[in-house]
């Protein structure tokens, strides 16, 4: 199965909101409510930010939110802060398989 | 939760390597576990996952590694393993040990680098 499709880059100024999309198919994103998002700073391990489409783990700021419509999931970061600058990856369950997106580099201008 | 990978290094194409992941801070025997890798400068790729022993202890694998890689666990040692055989240059990556739960990866280790090169 092919990787989920994410825009290579996204940007916003401090305080603004930015949304990153993640497009799959009815066999992955559209077929299950098991979409997750990960933040990765350079040289660091990824960190879970959103799971099951819209749930936030303990400790993740409520500035981060997730949603899904059809075959496309989205991650919205509100009130952008400098520390939000990182790579973001979506991931979807697809039967006996887990598929990641190609990643989006978020730049805080 | 702490996950500490070890065993990475340089190996020749066609060679083998076994990675280990020491887990602590949670009940390892109750946790599904997984391996995720990241080639240099590239994105994340799921490698495989293993169920708990009470759920059969069986594993699923991504297509690129199926038949070459084997995930196993030793609950008495709170340790997860990844046996990698017939290694190829495209297996060069940082390998992360991660907890797996209902389609997401909750906790990540710091990763161990595997380089396949002659």
Short mmCIF file of N, CA and C in Angstrom, two decimals, chain A:
data_model
loop_
_atom_site.label_atom_id
_atom_site.label_comp_id
_atom_site.label_asym_id
_atom_site.label_seq_id
_atom_site.Cartn_x
_atom_site.Cartn_y
_atom_site.Cartn_z
N UNK A 1 0.83 -1.20 0.00
CA UNK A 1 0.00 0.00 0.00
C UNK A 1 0.86 1.25 0.00
N UNK A 2 0.42 2.30 -0.64
CA UNK A 2 1.21 3.52 -0.78
C UNK A 2 1.14 4.34 0.51
N UNK A 3 2.16 5.18 0.67
CA UNK A 3 2.18 6.08 1.80
C UNK A 3 1.02 7.06 1.71
N UNK A 4 0.56 7.52 2.84
CA UNK A 4 -0.46 8.55 2.88
C UNK A 4 0.15 9.84 2.36
N UNK A 5 -0.69 10.71 1.77
CA UNK A 5 -0.20 11.93 1.15
C UNK A 5 -0.32 13.13 2.08
N UNK A 6 0.83 13.74 2.37
CA UNK A 6 0.89 14.96 3.16
C UNK A 6 1.59 16.03 2.34
N UNK A 7 1.26 17.31 2.57
CA UNK A 7 2.05 18.37 1.92
C UNK A 7 3.44 18.37 2.49
N UNK A 8 4.47 18.60 1.67
CA UNK A 8 5.85 18.57 2.17
C UNK A 8 6.13 19.64 3.21
N UNK A 9 5.43 20.77 3.09
CA UNK A 9 5.71 21.86 4.00
C UNK A 9 4.45 22.64 4.34
N UNK A 10 4.49 23.32 5.47
CA UNK A 10 3.44 24.21 5.92
C UNK A 10 4.10 25.27 6.79
N UNK A 11 3.46 26.42 6.88
CA UNK A 11 4.05 27.48 7.70
C UNK A 11 2.98 28.41 8.24
N UNK A 12 3.36 29.14 9.27
CA UNK A 12 2.47 30.12 9.87
C UNK A 12 3.25 30.98 10.83
N UNK A 13 2.71 32.12 11.13
CA UNK A 13 3.34 33.04 12.08
C UNK A 13 2.91 32.69 13.49
N UNK A 14 3.69 33.10 14.48
CA UNK A 14 3.29 32.85 15.88
C UNK A 14 1.89 33.38 16.15
N UNK A 15 1.10 32.54 16.83
CA UNK A 15 -0.26 32.91 17.16
C UNK A 15 -1.29 32.50 16.13
N UNK A 16 -0.84 32.24 14.91
CA UNK A 16 -1.77 31.82 13.86
C UNK A 16 -2.09 30.33 13.99
N UNK A 17 -3.02 29.89 13.14
CA UNK A 17 -3.36 28.47 13.07
C UNK A 17 -2.90 27.91 11.74
N UNK A 18 -2.52 26.65 11.75
CA UNK A 18 -2.14 25.98 10.52
C UNK A 18 -2.75 24.58 10.53
N UNK A 19 -3.17 24.12 9.37
CA UNK A 19 -3.75 22.78 9.23
C UNK A 19 -2.95 21.96 8.24
N UNK A 20 -2.63 20.74 8.65
CA UNK A 20 -1.89 19.81 7.81
C UNK A 20 -2.82 18.67 7.42
N UNK A 21 -2.88 18.38 6.13
CA UNK A 21 -3.78 17.32 5.66
C UNK A 21 -3.03 16.01 5.48
N UNK A 22 -3.80 14.94 5.45
CA UNK A 22 -3.26 13.58 5.31
C UNK A 22 -4.30 12.78 4.53
N UNK A 23 -4.01 12.50 3.27
CA UNK A 23 -5.00 11.86 2.41
C UNK A 23 -4.63 10.41 2.11
N UNK A 24 -5.60 9.55 2.31
CA UNK A 24 -5.41 8.14 2.04
C UNK A 24 -6.52 7.62 1.17
N UNK A 25 -6.97 6.41 1.48
CA UNK A 25 -8.03 5.77 0.71
C UNK A 25 -9.07 5.19 1.66
N UNK A 26 -10.07 4.56 1.08
CA UNK A 26 -11.11 3.93 1.90
C UNK A 26 -10.58 2.68 2.61
N UNK A 27 -9.39 2.23 2.21
CA UNK A 27 -8.79 1.06 2.84
C UNK A 27 -7.95 1.41 4.07
N UNK A 28 -7.70 2.69 4.27
CA UNK A 28 -6.93 3.09 5.44
C UNK A 28 -7.63 4.24 6.17
N UNK A 29 -7.30 5.48 5.82
CA UNK A 29 -7.87 6.63 6.54
C UNK A 29 -9.39 6.58 6.55
N UNK A 30 -9.99 6.34 5.42
CA UNK A 30 -11.44 6.37 5.31
C UNK A 30 -12.14 5.17 5.93
N UNK A 31 -11.39 4.09 6.15
CA UNK A 31 -12.01 2.87 6.61
C UNK A 31 -11.94 2.64 8.11
N UNK A 32 -11.11 3.39 8.79
CA UNK A 32 -10.92 3.18 10.23
C UNK A 32 -10.77 4.52 10.95
N UNK A 33 -11.19 4.55 12.20
CA UNK A 33 -10.95 5.74 13.03
C UNK A 33 -9.67 5.56 13.83
N UNK A 34 -8.65 5.08 13.15
CA UNK A 34 -7.36 4.85 13.79
C UNK A 34 -6.29 5.66 13.06
N UNK A 35 -6.46 6.97 13.08
CA UNK A 35 -5.47 7.88 12.52
C UNK A 35 -4.74 8.54 13.68
N UNK A 36 -3.43 8.59 13.58
CA UNK A 36 -2.61 9.21 14.62
C UNK A 36 -1.63 10.19 13.99
N UNK A 37 -1.14 11.10 14.81
CA UNK A 37 -0.19 12.12 14.36
C UNK A 37 1.01 12.15 15.30
N UNK A 38 2.19 12.37 14.71
CA UNK A 38 3.44 12.38 15.45
C UNK A 38 4.24 13.63 15.13
N UNK A 39 4.86 14.18 16.16
CA UNK A 39 5.74 15.34 16.03
C UNK A 39 7.17 14.86 16.19
N UNK A 40 8.05 15.33 15.32
CA UNK A 40 9.46 14.95 15.44
C UNK A 40 10.35 16.18 15.25
N UNK A 41 11.09 16.49 16.31
CA UNK A 41 12.09 17.54 16.22
C UNK A 41 13.39 16.93 15.71
N UNK A 42 14.24 17.73 15.08
CA UNK A 42 15.49 17.20 14.49
C UNK A 42 16.32 16.44 15.50
N UNK A 43 16.73 15.24 15.11
CA UNK A 43 17.58 14.42 15.96
C UNK A 43 16.88 13.76 17.13
N UNK A 44 15.55 13.89 17.18
CA UNK A 44 14.81 13.32 18.30
C UNK A 44 13.87 12.24 17.82
N UNK A 45 13.40 11.41 18.75
CA UNK A 45 12.40 10.40 18.42
C UNK A 45 11.04 11.07 18.24
N UNK A 46 10.19 10.48 17.42
CA UNK A 46 8.84 11.03 17.27
C UNK A 46 8.06 10.98 18.59
N UNK A 47 7.05 11.82 18.65
CA UNK A 47 6.19 11.90 19.84
C UNK A 47 4.74 11.87 19.39
N UNK A 48 3.93 11.04 20.06
CA UNK A 48 2.51 10.95 19.75
C UNK A 48 1.80 12.24 20.14
N UNK A 49 1.06 12.83 19.19
CA UNK A 49 0.33 14.06 19.46
C UNK A 49 -1.18 13.86 19.44
N UNK A 50 -1.65 13.00 18.53
CA UNK A 50 -3.08 12.73 18.36
C UNK A 50 -3.25 11.24 18.06
N UNK A 51 -4.25 10.61 18.64
CA UNK A 51 -4.57 9.23 18.29
C UNK A 51 -6.08 9.08 18.12
N UNK A 52 -6.46 8.02 17.45
CA UNK A 52 -7.89 7.77 17.16
C UNK A 52 -8.55 9.04 16.62
N UNK A 53 -7.94 9.62 15.65
CA UNK A 53 -8.39 10.79 14.87
C UNK A 53 -8.29 12.10 15.63
N UNK A 54 -8.79 12.12 16.88
CA UNK A 54 -8.94 13.41 17.55
C UNK A 54 -8.62 13.41 19.03
N UNK A 55 -8.11 12.32 19.55
CA UNK A 55 -7.83 12.25 20.99
C UNK A 55 -6.39 12.71 21.26
N UNK A 56 -6.22 13.44 22.34
CA UNK A 56 -4.90 13.93 22.73
C UNK A 56 -4.38 13.15 23.93
N UNK A 57 -3.14 12.66 23.86
CA UNK A 57 -2.55 12.01 25.04
C UNK A 57 -2.35 13.05 26.14
N UNK A 58 -2.24 12.58 27.35
CA UNK A 58 -1.96 13.46 28.47
C UNK A 58 -0.67 14.23 28.22
N UNK A 59 -0.71 15.53 28.46
CA UNK A 59 0.48 16.34 28.30
C UNK A 59 0.58 17.07 26.97
N UNK A 60 -0.22 16.69 26.01
CA UNK A 60 -0.20 17.38 24.72
C UNK A 60 -1.13 18.59 24.81
N UNK A 61 -0.62 19.77 24.48
CA UNK A 61 -1.45 20.99 24.59
C UNK A 61 -2.72 20.91 23.75
N UNK A 62 -3.78 21.55 24.24
CA UNK A 62 -5.04 21.51 23.49
C UNK A 62 -5.01 22.40 22.25
N UNK A 63 -3.86 23.01 21.98
CA UNK A 63 -3.67 23.74 20.73
C UNK A 63 -3.62 22.77 19.55
N UNK A 64 -3.36 21.52 19.85
CA UNK A 64 -3.29 20.50 18.81
C UNK A 64 -4.63 19.76 18.75
N UNK A 65 -5.20 19.70 17.54
CA UNK A 65 -6.47 19.00 17.38
C UNK A 65 -6.48 18.22 16.07
N UNK A 66 -7.27 17.16 16.04
CA UNK A 66 -7.35 16.33 14.86
C UNK A 66 -8.77 16.11 14.42
N UNK A 67 -8.94 15.85 13.13
CA UNK A 67 -10.27 15.58 12.58
C UNK A 67 -10.12 14.70 11.34
N UNK A 68 -11.26 14.25 10.84
CA UNK A 68 -11.25 13.42 9.63
C UNK A 68 -12.53 13.62 8.87
N UNK A 69 -12.40 13.65 7.55
CA UNK A 69 -13.57 13.70 6.67
C UNK A 69 -13.29 12.81 5.47
N UNK A 70 -14.05 11.76 5.35
CA UNK A 70 -13.82 10.82 4.26
C UNK A 70 -12.44 10.20 4.34
N UNK A 71 -11.69 10.31 3.26
CA UNK A 71 -10.36 9.71 3.20
C UNK A 71 -9.25 10.67 3.62
N UNK A 72 -9.61 11.82 4.15
CA UNK A 72 -8.61 12.82 4.53
C UNK A 72 -8.71 13.16 6.01
N UNK A 73 -7.57 13.03 6.69
CA UNK A 73 -7.46 13.44 8.09
C UNK A 73 -6.69 14.76 8.14
N UNK A 74 -6.89 15.49 9.22
CA UNK A 74 -6.22 16.79 9.36
C UNK A 74 -5.73 17.00 10.78
N UNK A 75 -4.60 17.67 10.88
CA UNK A 75 -4.05 18.10 12.16
C UNK A 75 -4.03 19.63 12.13
N UNK A 76 -4.64 20.24 13.14
CA UNK A 76 -4.64 21.70 13.25
C UNK A 76 -3.84 22.10 14.48
N UNK A 77 -2.93 23.02 14.27
CA UNK A 77 -2.17 23.59 15.38
C UNK A 77 -2.61 25.05 15.50
N UNK A 78 -3.24 25.37 16.62
CA UNK A 78 -3.71 26.74 16.85
C UNK A 78 -2.72 27.48 17.74
N UNK A 79 -2.74 28.81 17.64
CA UNK A 79 -1.85 29.60 18.48
C UNK A 79 -0.40 29.15 18.34
N UNK A 80 0.08 29.11 17.11
CA UNK A 80 1.43 28.60 16.83
C UNK A 80 2.48 29.20 17.76
N UNK A 81 3.37 28.31 18.21
CA UNK A 81 4.49 28.74 19.03
C UNK A 81 5.78 28.26 18.37
N UNK A 82 6.87 28.90 18.72
CA UNK A 82 8.16 28.58 18.10
C UNK A 82 8.50 27.09 18.25
N UNK A 83 8.16 26.52 19.39
CA UNK A 83 8.51 25.12 19.63
C UNK A 83 7.69 24.13 18.82
N UNK A 84 6.67 24.64 18.11
CA UNK A 84 5.87 23.75 17.26
C UNK A 84 6.58 23.45 15.95
N UNK A 85 7.65 24.19 15.67
CA UNK A 85 8.39 23.95 14.43
C UNK A 85 9.03 22.57 14.50
N UNK A 86 8.61 21.70 13.58
CA UNK A 86 9.03 20.29 13.61
C UNK A 86 8.46 19.60 12.36
N UNK A 87 8.81 18.33 12.22
CA UNK A 87 8.18 17.49 11.20
C UNK A 87 6.98 16.80 11.82
N UNK A 88 5.92 16.67 11.04
CA UNK A 88 4.71 16.01 11.52
C UNK A 88 4.34 14.88 10.55
N UNK A 89 4.03 13.73 11.14
CA UNK A 89 3.67 12.55 10.35
C UNK A 89 2.30 12.05 10.77
N UNK A 90 1.48 11.72 9.79
CA UNK A 90 0.22 11.04 10.09
C UNK A 90 0.45 9.54 9.90
N UNK A 91 -0.44 8.77 10.47
CA UNK A 91 -0.35 7.31 10.37
C UNK A 91 -1.77 6.76 10.43
N UNK A 92 -2.04 5.74 9.65
CA UNK A 92 -3.35 5.12 9.67
C UNK A 92 -3.23 3.60 9.74
N UNK A 93 -4.13 3.03 10.50
CA UNK A 93 -4.30 1.58 10.52
C UNK A 93 -4.94 1.17 9.19
N UNK A 94 -4.50 0.00 8.68
CA UNK A 94 -5.04 -0.48 7.39
C UNK A 94 -5.08 -2.00 7.42
N UNK A 95 -5.88 -2.54 8.32
CA UNK A 95 -5.91 -4.00 8.44
C UNK A 95 -4.66 -4.44 9.18
N UNK A 96 -3.97 -5.44 8.67
CA UNK A 96 -2.74 -5.90 9.32
C UNK A 96 -1.54 -5.09 8.86
N UNK A 97 -1.74 -3.78 8.77
CA UNK A 97 -0.71 -2.91 8.24
C UNK A 97 -0.89 -1.52 8.85
N UNK A 98 0.21 -0.82 9.02
CA UNK A 98 0.17 0.56 9.47
C UNK A 98 0.90 1.39 8.43
N UNK A 99 0.28 2.47 7.99
CA UNK A 99 0.85 3.28 6.91
C UNK A 99 1.08 4.69 7.40
N UNK A 100 2.28 5.22 7.15
CA UNK A 100 2.61 6.59 7.50
C UNK A 100 2.50 7.50 6.29
N UNK A 101 2.29 8.77 6.57
CA UNK A 101 2.41 9.79 5.54
C UNK A 101 3.87 10.13 5.34
N UNK A 102 4.15 10.89 4.28
CA UNK A 102 5.53 11.23 3.97
C UNK A 102 6.12 12.30 4.87
N UNK A 103 5.27 12.95 5.66
CA UNK A 103 5.75 13.97 6.59
C UNK A 103 5.57 15.38 6.06
N UNK A 104 5.33 16.30 6.99
CA UNK A 104 5.19 17.72 6.67
C UNK A 104 6.10 18.51 7.57
N UNK A 105 6.94 19.35 6.97
CA UNK A 105 7.81 20.21 7.77
C UNK A 105 7.07 21.49 8.09
N UNK A 106 6.78 21.72 9.36
CA UNK A 106 6.07 22.92 9.79
C UNK A 106 7.09 23.97 10.21
N UNK A 107 7.02 25.11 9.57
CA UNK A 107 7.90 26.23 9.88
C UNK A 107 7.11 27.34 10.54
N UNK A 108 7.60 27.82 11.66
CA UNK A 108 7.00 28.95 12.34
C UNK A 108 7.79 30.20 11.94
N UNK A 109 7.12 31.07 11.20
CA UNK A 109 7.82 32.21 10.58
C UNK A 109 8.25 33.25 11.60
#
